[in-house]
XYZ file of C-alpha atoms in Angstrom:
273
model
C -46.831 21.958 6.223
C -44.010 22.899 8.673
C -40.547 21.613 7.866
C -40.284 19.286 10.904
C -43.639 17.564 10.027
C -42.372 16.891 6.535
C -39.248 15.365 7.838
C -40.932 13.164 10.359
C -43.513 12.097 7.725
C -40.728 11.074 5.350
C -38.863 9.145 8.097
C -42.018 7.393 9.067
C -42.420 5.785 5.675
C -41.613 2.150 5.557
C -38.505 1.124 3.670
C -40.483 -0.550 0.933
C -42.390 2.590 0.217
C -39.082 4.597 -0.052
C -37.711 1.959 -2.376
C -40.720 2.253 -4.679
C -40.609 6.047 -4.887
C -39.516 7.432 -8.238
C -36.001 8.721 -8.069
C -37.009 12.231 -9.137
C -39.450 12.369 -6.211
C -36.798 11.135 -3.871
C -34.431 13.937 -4.972
C -37.215 16.573 -4.609
C -38.117 15.436 -1.050
C -34.484 15.126 -0.049
C -33.827 18.725 -1.141
C -36.764 19.911 0.982
C -36.172 17.739 4.077
C -32.551 16.541 4.101
C -33.889 13.132 5.584
C -31.339 10.487 6.405
C -33.696 7.852 5.168
C -33.992 9.568 1.762
C -30.256 9.883 1.519
C -29.811 6.206 2.294
C -32.322 5.590 -0.517
C -30.144 7.679 -2.949
C -27.037 5.816 -1.761
C -28.666 2.475 -2.566
C -29.816 3.785 -5.936
C -26.282 4.804 -7.132
C -24.310 2.113 -5.250
C -23.644 0.201 -8.616
C -21.637 3.241 -9.821
C -19.499 2.968 -6.756
C -18.977 -0.811 -7.300
C -18.113 -0.230 -10.917
C -15.523 2.459 -10.205
C -14.058 0.402 -7.399
C -13.678 -2.627 -9.615
C -12.035 -0.563 -12.365
C -9.578 1.094 -9.883
C -8.913 -2.218 -8.377
C -8.070 -3.774 -11.679
C -5.559 -0.923 -12.347
C -3.856 -1.542 -8.918
C -3.635 -5.232 -9.796
C -5.048 -6.521 -6.436
C -2.899 -4.229 -4.244
C -5.974 -2.912 -2.459
C -9.091 -4.606 -1.010
C -12.127 -4.058 -3.135
C -14.455 -3.834 -0.065
C -12.321 -0.938 1.257
C -12.552 0.830 -2.082
C -16.360 0.504 -2.042
C -16.499 1.888 1.478
C -14.388 4.854 0.600
C -16.420 5.374 -2.596
C -19.614 5.457 -0.582
C -18.242 8.336 1.460
C -17.598 10.159 -1.821
C -21.115 9.255 -2.975
C -22.651 10.869 0.087
C -20.605 13.948 -0.372
C -21.744 14.117 -4.031
C -25.439 13.755 -2.985
C -25.048 16.678 -0.599
C -23.210 18.867 -3.110
C -25.373 18.037 -6.169
C -27.431 20.912 -7.634
C -29.970 19.799 -10.212
C -30.406 23.339 -11.400
C -26.922 23.168 -13.123
C -28.589 21.002 -15.862
C -26.455 17.937 -15.508
C -27.346 14.405 -14.456
C -26.232 13.104 -11.079
C -24.746 10.054 -12.923
C -22.409 12.455 -14.713
C -21.657 14.516 -11.560
C -20.884 11.899 -8.985
C -18.042 9.640 -10.513
C -15.324 12.310 -10.114
C -16.150 12.691 -6.323
C -16.399 8.959 -5.791
C -13.075 8.261 -7.430
C -11.571 11.198 -5.641
C -12.597 9.782 -2.330
C -11.011 6.408 -3.194
C -7.714 8.121 -4.305
C -7.646 10.337 -1.125
C -8.107 7.228 1.096
C -5.274 5.409 -0.737
C -2.980 8.434 -0.359
C -3.761 8.752 3.331
C -2.846 5.085 3.907
C 0.233 5.253 1.726
C 3.532 5.095 3.725
C 5.480 6.515 0.779
C 5.722 10.261 0.513
C 3.977 12.176 -2.374
C 7.326 13.375 -3.524
C 8.631 9.863 -4.010
C 5.462 8.902 -5.854
C 5.917 11.870 -8.177
C 9.521 10.986 -8.835
C 8.493 7.335 -9.495
C 5.991 8.509 -12.116
C 8.620 10.843 -13.698
C 11.087 7.963 -14.011
C 8.472 5.656 -15.508
C 7.479 8.326 -18.139
C 11.146 8.648 -19.104
C 11.515 4.889 -19.397
C 8.338 4.627 -21.546
C 9.598 7.479 -23.891
C 13.023 5.788 -24.244
C 11.265 2.436 -24.956
C 9.064 3.940 -27.766
C 12.172 5.570 -29.331
C 14.697 2.752 -28.956
C 12.696 -0.407 -28.635
C 14.188 -1.348 -25.252
C 14.163 -0.001 -21.683
C 17.073 2.266 -20.692
C 19.801 1.502 -18.138
C 20.261 3.691 -15.082
C 23.151 5.620 -16.748
C 20.913 6.297 -19.845
C 18.074 7.596 -17.671
C 20.152 10.164 -15.730
C 20.689 12.752 -18.449
C 17.064 12.543 -19.440
C 15.806 13.634 -16.013
C 16.621 17.358 -16.679
C 18.521 17.850 -13.487
C 22.184 18.053 -12.325
C 23.974 14.716 -11.868
C 23.531 14.610 -7.990
C 19.897 15.554 -8.153
C 19.288 13.190 -11.020
C 20.675 10.297 -9.004
C 18.386 11.142 -6.067
C 15.464 11.220 -8.438
C 16.377 7.853 -9.865
C 16.782 6.361 -6.400
C 13.434 7.744 -5.217
C 11.814 6.721 -8.460
C 12.461 2.994 -7.945
C 8.953 1.401 -7.508
C 8.000 0.069 -4.080
C 5.381 -2.577 -3.647
C 3.902 -3.857 -0.400
C 2.446 -7.349 -0.531
C 0.248 -8.930 2.143
C 1.467 -12.224 3.536
C -1.970 -13.636 3.012
C -2.112 -12.638 -0.665
C -2.856 -15.658 -2.798
C -0.293 -16.750 -5.494
C 0.077 -19.730 -7.817
C 3.160 -21.890 -7.574
C 3.835 -23.110 -11.157
C 6.308 -25.805 -9.920
C 3.753 -27.623 -7.604
C 0.608 -26.511 -9.564
C -1.141 -25.412 -6.432
C -2.333 -22.186 -5.016
C -0.601 -20.785 -1.930
C -0.057 -17.544 -0.035
C 2.893 -15.239 -0.128
C 4.005 -16.320 3.358
C 4.606 -19.824 2.072
C 6.905 -18.589 -0.633
C 9.142 -16.402 1.535
C 12.640 -17.956 1.897
C 13.813 -18.741 5.384
C 17.330 -17.288 5.496
C 17.962 -18.686 8.980
C 17.629 -22.203 7.689
C 20.755 -23.939 6.495
C 20.785 -27.014 4.295
C 22.279 -29.809 6.393
C 24.476 -31.065 3.490
C 25.792 -27.575 2.797
C 26.513 -26.976 6.476
C 28.439 -30.172 6.670
C 30.529 -29.382 3.642
C 31.295 -25.909 4.938
C 32.283 -27.468 8.342
C 34.571 -29.937 6.594
C 36.128 -27.221 4.479
C 36.735 -24.901 7.473
C 38.367 -27.837 9.372
C 40.487 -28.669 6.294
C 41.789 -25.132 5.649
C 42.488 -24.369 9.360
C 43.907 -27.518 10.621
C 47.507 -26.340 10.074
C 46.934 -22.966 11.754
C 48.211 -22.259 15.268
C 45.955 -21.134 18.063
C 47.199 -17.492 17.685
C 46.605 -17.551 13.897
C 43.014 -18.874 14.390
C 42.363 -16.193 17.009
C 43.575 -13.479 14.621
C 41.072 -14.707 12.009
C 38.258 -14.891 14.515
C 38.892 -11.551 16.093
C 39.459 -9.718 12.832
C 36.619 -11.172 10.617
C 33.978 -12.179 13.216
C 34.529 -9.748 16.083
C 35.645 -6.991 13.690
C 38.465 -5.785 15.865
C 41.289 -3.669 14.488
C 44.877 -4.979 14.197
C 45.885 -2.799 17.060
C 43.150 -4.121 19.343
C 44.045 -7.710 18.390
C 47.647 -7.096 19.121
C 46.716 -5.703 22.555
C 44.616 -8.802 23.210
C 47.298 -11.284 22.143
C 50.191 -9.200 23.589
C 51.637 -8.697 20.111
C 52.577 -5.539 18.213
C 50.291 -4.150 15.589
C 52.829 -4.721 12.871
C 53.371 -8.326 13.958
C 49.581 -9.018 13.793
C 49.463 -7.518 10.364
C 52.371 -9.687 9.156
C 50.745 -12.784 10.576
C 47.408 -11.944 8.876
C 49.022 -11.462 5.537
C 50.831 -14.763 5.923
C 47.753 -16.621 6.901
C 45.776 -15.262 3.961
C 48.448 -16.228 1.538
C 48.564 -19.762 2.879
C 44.797 -20.124 2.948
C 44.562 -18.890 -0.670
C 47.081 -21.487 -1.789
C 45.111 -24.241 0.108
C 41.826 -23.129 -1.454
C 43.308 -23.229 -4.941
C 44.313 -26.798 -4.364
C 41.437 -27.938 -2.312
C 40.028 -31.462 -2.858
C 37.364 -31.862 -5.481
C 34.707 -32.899 -3.048
C 34.841 -29.367 -1.607
C 34.265 -27.611 -4.893
C 31.145 -25.343 -4.853
C 31.069 -24.984 -1.138
């Protein structure tokens, strides 16, 4: 029978008939025809292996990746394994395919990783050093204790240590459990709003600011504002206020000395502000 007739005959079979075919027959016909329908039948047959490997890798990554994405990437590796499998080598497909499936998942994770491979390697190196130190000393090392163990000159060792600090990216919709309220929430709800100021704290700061600056002249207040808020130099402040640089410096030193004395004797209601 010609090759094209075999292929068309296989494709014409109903899905139920393909599903009932023994797997050995499916492999034989797929080797002869290369039919997409037969390959789909093989993918469905070995899909549980993909799911098992995806769940195991997902448990290692502690929920940092989506299981559905791992399964999709693993299916690509499964199809590559089906095309590359040679039964004449005397090994079962179940033994041959896991390495390619897991490799496809790892490759997909690497391609979507925003961190360079060098940084990941240094992260692993630092973690190995920490674990060896822990097994030997019963505690994790400090940064200064790690440096001589990295087998590099001091400058390079510090770069390795900085690059070796782990980086984690968390999705804002990732679920988490709030042990204080005993309810489940998402990461976005737990993020602190640094722009928000507690009304009582803002009021106390305002009162303290008014208290310590009430005896300052307009020029002295301007010096503080221009120097600490506008980040101007003493020379620029002197030019703005038509004073010499040395005079501005003297006034600044005098102001800080007075403010320090005021803060040391501030009223008790301002403590902790």
